[in-house]
Amino acid sequence: MKGRQIFLDHMGDREAAALMVDGRLEDLLIAGTAPAPGTIYRARADRPVKGQGGMFLSTPDGPAFLRQVKGLAPGDMLLVQVTSYAEEGKAFPVTTRVIFKSRYAMVTPGAPGLNISRSIRDEEVRDRLLECAHEAIAEGPGTLPDDLGLVLRSATAEADETEIAEDILAMLSLAQQVMSDPGTEPERLVDGDGPHMLAWRDWSEPAEIIADDGCFESHDVADAIDHARGDRETLEGGAWISVEPTRALVAVDVNTGRDTSMAAGIKANLACARALPRALRVRGLGGQIVVDFAPMPKKDRIRVESALRSAFRADPEETSLVGWTGMGNFELQRKRGRVPLSEVQP
């Protein structure tokens, strides 16, 4: 297989989407059993958590946990959105900063204004998109509501203006409907997007799309997924890393392989930095990540950290580079935005 291909299929009874680039698995989305990120609820404040500055909320799908609780009292009703998957047995995390996101348009309540993705730098394209947005708004609500913001995403740069306008109107309509919701009891108002919709929404670069039943098996995607179930990833130059999730954290160990040269450590560590986002992405891993890099001079740490920052900048999951520990390991904190591959039966 060559080029960029998107496969839409199922793993057992779960919807799944795989992104393959030149025959290598680059991304994998799997439906979970918990509420998906992006799900919006009308929730009821239940009880505060002393010492953590948070509050448990009641929803139709179980308890949620909100960190921002200033001015919130038990019994209050509020709109919240799921931010990530919860660890097993824990309440799912939510935020009051609700966002409505589609392939081309993103509506941001509480952050007014009309903006275009900074990745679109061509002024003629930006002017064309602004005109398209103003025309769509004129046909719909007439004006952009004062309490809503609109962001045109990077995919609009090459998109058909009719499709962009339809997306804008759909997101504005949904946002206005949800934000003016008059309900008084906990309710799920919007379902988070499933893997097939997420693939359409976020994998916006040109690609061949294969959606036949069983396409994972017939196009060797299943073999690539099986490989990702293992803990070993081969790096450039024969080095390798092991990626092992535990209850508390994800441990990553860097090995130089057969290279015994003086530069073996820094070469393996830089290769690890470049490969780590994909290794975590296809396994659906998040939370606390601890990397035990191969031995190298302390002066080389800044090169490795710079390579990590560059690699994760292009990754869709929010990842914070925490820094070096006293024992020379490197810590990262990664959003749990995906279902772990280890939770899905082969």
Coordinates of C-alpha atoms in Angstrom, one line a residue:
M1 CA 0.0 0.0 0.0
K2 CA 1.3 3.4 -0.9
G3 CA 0.2 7.0 -0.2
R4 CA -2.3 8.2 2.3
Q5 CA -5.3 5.9 3.0
I6 CA -8.2 6.1 5.5
F7 CA -9.9 2.8 6.4
L8 CA -13.4 2.8 8.0
D9 CA -14.3 -0.5 9.6
H10 CA -15.1 -2.2 12.9
M11 CA -13.0 -4.1 15.5
G12 CA -15.5 -6.6 16.9
D13 CA -18.6 -4.5 17.6
R14 CA -16.7 -1.3 17.9
E15 CA -16.5 1.3 15.1
A16 CA -12.9 2.0 14.2
A17 CA -10.9 4.2 11.7
A18 CA -7.3 3.7 10.7
L19 CA -5.0 6.1 8.9
M20 CA -2.3 4.4 6.9
V21 CA 0.6 6.3 5.2
D22 CA 2.8 4.3 2.8
G23 CA 1.6 1.1 4.4
R24 CA 2.4 2.2 8.0
L25 CA -0.3 2.7 10.7
E26 CA -0.1 6.4 11.6
D27 CA -3.3 6.8 13.6
L28 CA -6.1 4.7 15.0
L29 CA -9.5 5.7 16.4
I30 CA -11.7 3.2 18.3
A31 CA -15.1 3.7 19.8
G32 CA -15.2 3.4 23.6
T33 CA -17.8 2.3 26.1
A34 CA -17.6 5.5 28.1
P35 CA -19.0 8.9 26.9
A36 CA -16.8 10.1 24.0
P37 CA -14.9 13.4 24.3
G38 CA -17.1 16.1 22.9
T39 CA -20.3 14.8 24.5
I40 CA -22.3 17.7 26.0
Y41 CA -24.5 17.3 29.0
R42 CA -26.9 19.4 31.0
A43 CA -25.6 18.3 34.4
R44 CA -26.4 18.9 38.1
A45 CA -23.7 19.8 40.6
D46 CA -23.6 17.1 43.2
R47 CA -20.9 17.4 45.8
P48 CA -17.6 19.3 46.1
V49 CA -14.3 17.5 46.5
K50 CA -12.3 19.2 49.3
G51 CA -8.7 19.6 48.7
Q52 CA -8.9 19.1 44.9
G53 CA -10.9 22.2 44.1
G54 CA -13.4 20.2 42.0
M55 CA -17.0 18.9 42.1
F56 CA -18.8 15.8 41.1
L57 CA -21.7 16.2 38.8
S58 CA -24.7 14.0 38.0
T59 CA -25.4 13.1 34.4
P60 CA -27.6 10.4 32.8
D61 CA -24.4 8.4 32.0
G62 CA -22.9 8.4 35.4
P63 CA -20.8 10.8 37.5
A64 CA -18.6 13.5 35.9
F65 CA -15.9 15.5 37.5
L66 CA -15.4 19.3 37.0
R67 CA -12.3 21.1 38.2
Q68 CA -13.6 24.7 37.7
V69 CA -16.1 25.2 40.5
K70 CA -15.9 28.9 41.4
G71 CA -19.4 30.1 42.2
L72 CA -20.9 26.6 41.8
A73 CA -23.1 25.1 44.6
P74 CA -24.7 21.6 44.9
G75 CA -28.0 21.5 43.0
D76 CA -26.9 24.0 40.3
M77 CA -27.5 23.1 36.7
L78 CA -24.9 23.7 34.1
L79 CA -23.7 22.8 30.6
V80 CA -20.5 20.7 30.4
Q81 CA -18.5 18.9 27.8
V82 CA -16.5 15.7 28.1
T83 CA -12.8 16.4 27.6
S84 CA -11.2 12.9 27.7
Y85 CA -11.8 9.3 28.6
A86 CA -11.8 8.5 32.2
E87 CA -9.6 5.9 33.9
E88 CA -11.5 2.7 34.8
G89 CA -13.8 3.3 37.8
K90 CA -13.4 7.0 37.8
A91 CA -15.8 9.9 36.9
F92 CA -15.3 11.2 33.4
P93 CA -13.7 14.7 33.2
V94 CA -15.7 17.6 31.9
T95 CA -15.3 21.3 31.3
T96 CA -17.7 24.3 31.1
R97 CA -15.8 25.6 28.1
V98 CA -18.1 24.0 25.5
I99 CA -16.9 23.9 21.8
F100 CA -18.8 22.8 18.7
K101 CA -16.4 21.4 16.2
S102 CA -16.8 20.1 12.7
R103 CA -14.5 19.6 9.7
Y104 CA -14.5 23.2 8.5
A105 CA -16.1 25.3 11.3
M106 CA -15.7 25.6 15.1
V107 CA -18.1 27.6 17.2
T108 CA -16.8 28.9 20.6
P109 CA -19.4 30.1 23.1
G110 CA -18.0 32.8 25.3
A111 CA -15.1 33.6 22.9
P112 CA -16.7 35.9 20.3
G113 CA -15.2 37.0 17.0
L114 CA -14.6 35.5 13.6
N115 CA -11.2 34.0 13.1
I116 CA -9.3 31.9 10.5
S117 CA -6.8 29.1 11.3
R118 CA -3.3 30.6 11.6
S119 CA -2.0 27.8 9.4
I120 CA -3.7 29.5 6.5
R121 CA -1.3 32.3 5.6
D122 CA -2.3 33.2 2.0
E123 CA -4.1 36.6 2.3
E124 CA -6.2 35.9 -0.8
V125 CA -7.4 32.7 0.7
R126 CA -8.1 34.3 4.0
D127 CA -10.1 37.1 2.3
R128 CA -12.1 34.5 0.3
L129 CA -12.9 32.5 3.5
L130 CA -13.9 35.7 5.4
E131 CA -16.3 36.6 2.6
C132 CA -17.7 33.0 2.6
A133 CA -18.3 33.1 6.3
H134 CA -20.0 36.5 6.2
E135 CA -22.3 35.3 3.4
A136 CA -23.2 32.2 5.3
I137 CA -23.9 34.1 8.5
A138 CA -26.1 36.6 6.5
E139 CA -28.1 33.7 5.1
G140 CA -28.5 32.1 8.6
P141 CA -28.7 34.1 11.8
G142 CA -28.1 37.4 10.0
T143 CA -25.3 38.4 12.3
L144 CA -22.9 36.4 14.5
P145 CA -24.4 36.3 18.0
D146 CA -22.4 38.4 20.5
D147 CA -21.8 35.4 22.7
L148 CA -20.5 33.1 20.0
G149 CA -17.2 32.9 18.2
L150 CA -16.5 31.3 14.8
V151 CA -13.2 29.7 13.8
L152 CA -12.6 28.5 10.2
R153 CA -10.3 25.5 10.5
S154 CA -7.3 24.7 8.3
A155 CA -9.3 22.3 6.1
T156 CA -11.2 25.2 4.6
A157 CA -8.2 26.3 2.6
E158 CA -8.9 23.8 -0.1
A159 CA -12.6 23.2 0.5
D160 CA -15.7 24.0 -1.6
E161 CA -17.3 27.2 -0.4
T162 CA -20.8 25.6 -0.4
E163 CA -19.6 22.9 1.9
I164 CA -18.0 25.4 4.2
A165 CA -21.1 27.5 4.4
E166 CA -23.2 24.4 5.2
D167 CA -20.8 23.5 8.0
I168 CA -20.9 27.0 9.4
L169 CA -24.7 27.1 9.5
A170 CA -25.0 23.6 11.0
M171 CA -22.5 24.4 13.8
L172 CA -24.1 27.8 14.6
S173 CA -27.5 26.3 14.7
L174 CA -26.4 23.5 17.0
A175 CA -24.6 25.9 19.3
Q176 CA -27.6 28.3 19.6
Q177 CA -29.9 25.4 20.2
V178 CA -27.7 23.9 23.0
M179 CA -26.7 27.2 24.6
S180 CA -30.4 28.3 24.9
D181 CA -31.5 24.9 26.2
P182 CA -34.3 25.4 28.8
G183 CA -34.2 22.0 30.5
T184 CA -34.1 21.6 34.2
E185 CA -32.9 17.9 34.6
P186 CA -29.6 16.2 33.7
E187 CA -29.6 15.2 30.1
R188 CA -27.3 14.3 27.3
L189 CA -27.6 17.0 24.7
V190 CA -25.0 16.2 22.1
D191 CA -23.1 12.9 21.4
G192 CA -19.4 13.1 20.9
D193 CA -18.2 12.1 17.5
G194 CA -17.4 8.4 16.7
P195 CA -14.3 7.2 14.9
H196 CA -15.7 7.5 11.4
M197 CA -17.0 11.0 12.0
L198 CA -13.7 12.0 13.7
A199 CA -11.7 10.7 10.7
W200 CA -13.8 12.9 8.4
R201 CA -13.5 15.8 10.8
D202 CA -9.8 15.7 11.6
W203 CA -8.0 13.7 9.0
S204 CA -8.5 16.4 6.4
E205 CA -5.5 16.0 4.2
P206 CA -6.3 14.3 0.8
A207 CA -6.5 10.5 1.1
E208 CA -8.0 7.5 -0.5
I209 CA -11.0 6.3 1.6
I210 CA -11.8 2.6 1.9
A211 CA -15.0 1.8 3.8
D212 CA -15.8 -1.8 2.8
D213 CA -16.8 -4.2 5.5
G214 CA -13.7 -6.2 6.5
C215 CA -11.3 -3.7 4.9
F216 CA -9.0 -3.9 7.9
E217 CA -8.4 -7.6 7.1
S218 CA -8.3 -7.4 3.3
H219 CA -5.8 -4.5 3.3
D220 CA -3.4 -5.7 6.0
V221 CA -4.6 -3.0 8.5
A222 CA -5.3 -5.7 11.0
D223 CA -1.7 -6.8 10.9
A224 CA -0.5 -3.3 11.5
I225 CA -2.9 -3.0 14.5
D226 CA -1.7 -6.3 15.9
H227 CA 1.9 -5.0 15.7
A228 CA 0.8 -1.9 17.7
R229 CA -0.5 -4.2 20.4
G230 CA 3.1 -5.2 21.1
D231 CA 5.4 -3.1 23.4
R232 CA 8.3 -2.8 20.9
E233 CA 8.9 -0.1 18.3
T234 CA 11.9 -0.2 16.0
L235 CA 13.7 3.2 15.5
E236 CA 16.0 4.5 12.9
G237 CA 19.5 2.9 12.9
G238 CA 18.4 -0.3 14.7
A239 CA 17.6 1.3 18.0
W240 CA 14.2 0.5 19.6
I241 CA 11.9 1.5 22.4
S242 CA 9.5 -0.5 24.6
V243 CA 6.2 1.2 25.5
E244 CA 4.6 -0.4 28.5
P245 CA 1.4 0.9 30.1
T246 CA 0.9 0.3 33.8
R247 CA -1.8 1.2 36.2
A248 CA 0.0 4.4 37.3
L249 CA 1.8 5.5 34.2
V250 CA 3.2 4.6 30.7
A251 CA 6.8 3.6 30.9
V252 CA 9.0 4.1 27.8
D253 CA 12.5 2.6 27.7
V254 CA 15.0 3.6 25.0
N255 CA 17.5 1.0 23.8
T256 CA 20.5 1.6 21.4
G257 CA 20.4 -1.9 19.9
R258 CA 23.7 -3.0 18.5
D259 CA 25.2 0.5 18.2
T260 CA 28.1 0.8 20.7
S261 CA 29.5 4.1 19.4
M262 CA 29.9 7.2 21.6
A263 CA 27.0 8.8 19.9
A264 CA 24.7 5.8 20.2
G265 CA 22.7 7.3 23.1
I266 CA 21.9 10.7 21.6
K267 CA 21.1 9.1 18.2
A268 CA 18.6 6.7 19.8
N269 CA 17.1 9.4 22.0
L270 CA 16.5 11.8 19.1
A271 CA 14.9 8.9 17.1
C272 CA 12.7 8.1 20.1
A273 CA 11.6 11.8 20.3
R274 CA 10.5 11.7 16.7
A275 CA 8.8 8.3 17.0
L276 CA 7.1 8.7 20.4
P277 CA 3.9 10.6 19.4
R278 CA 3.0 8.0 16.8
A279 CA 3.8 5.1 19.2
L280 CA 1.5 6.6 21.9
R281 CA -1.2 7.6 19.3
V282 CA -1.7 4.2 17.7
R283 CA -1.9 2.5 21.1
G284 CA -4.3 5.1 22.5
L285 CA -2.1 5.9 25.5
G286 CA -2.4 9.0 27.7
G287 CA -1.9 10.1 31.2
Q288 CA 1.5 10.3 32.8
I289 CA 4.3 9.2 30.4
V290 CA 7.8 8.5 31.8
V291 CA 10.7 8.1 29.3
D292 CA 13.9 6.4 30.4
F293 CA 16.3 7.7 27.7
A294 CA 19.5 6.0 26.8
P295 CA 22.7 7.3 28.5
M296 CA 23.9 10.6 27.0
P297 CA 25.8 13.7 28.2
K298 CA 23.6 16.2 30.1
K299 CA 24.4 18.9 27.5
D300 CA 22.5 16.9 24.9
R301 CA 19.2 17.1 26.9
I302 CA 18.2 20.3 25.3
R303 CA 18.5 18.7 21.8
V304 CA 16.2 15.9 22.9
E305 CA 13.7 18.2 24.5
S306 CA 13.6 20.4 21.4
A307 CA 13.0 17.3 19.3
L308 CA 10.2 16.2 21.6
R309 CA 8.5 19.6 21.4
S310 CA 8.7 19.6 17.6
A311 CA 7.3 16.1 17.3
F312 CA 4.4 16.6 19.7
R313 CA 3.5 20.0 18.1
A314 CA 2.0 18.1 15.1
D315 CA 0.2 15.5 17.3
P316 CA -3.6 15.9 17.7
E317 CA -3.6 15.0 21.4
E318 CA -2.7 17.7 23.9
T319 CA 0.6 16.7 25.5
S320 CA 2.6 18.7 28.1
L321 CA 6.3 18.3 28.4
V322 CA 6.8 18.3 32.2
G323 CA 10.6 18.0 32.3
W324 CA 13.5 16.0 33.6
T325 CA 13.4 14.1 36.9
G326 CA 16.2 13.9 39.4
M327 CA 17.1 10.5 38.1
G328 CA 17.3 11.7 34.5
N329 CA 14.0 10.4 33.2
F330 CA 11.7 12.7 31.2
E331 CA 8.0 13.2 32.2
L332 CA 5.1 14.1 29.9
Q333 CA 1.4 14.5 30.7
R334 CA -0.9 13.5 27.8
K335 CA -4.6 13.9 27.4
R336 CA -6.6 10.6 27.5
G337 CA -8.4 11.4 24.3
R338 CA -8.4 7.9 22.9
V339 CA -9.5 4.4 23.8
P340 CA -6.4 2.3 24.7
L341 CA -5.9 -0.4 22.1
S342 CA -5.2 -2.8 25.0
E343 CA -8.9 -2.5 26.1
V344 CA -10.1 -3.8 22.7
Q345 CA -10.2 -7.5 22.0
P346 CA -8.2 -8.7 18.9

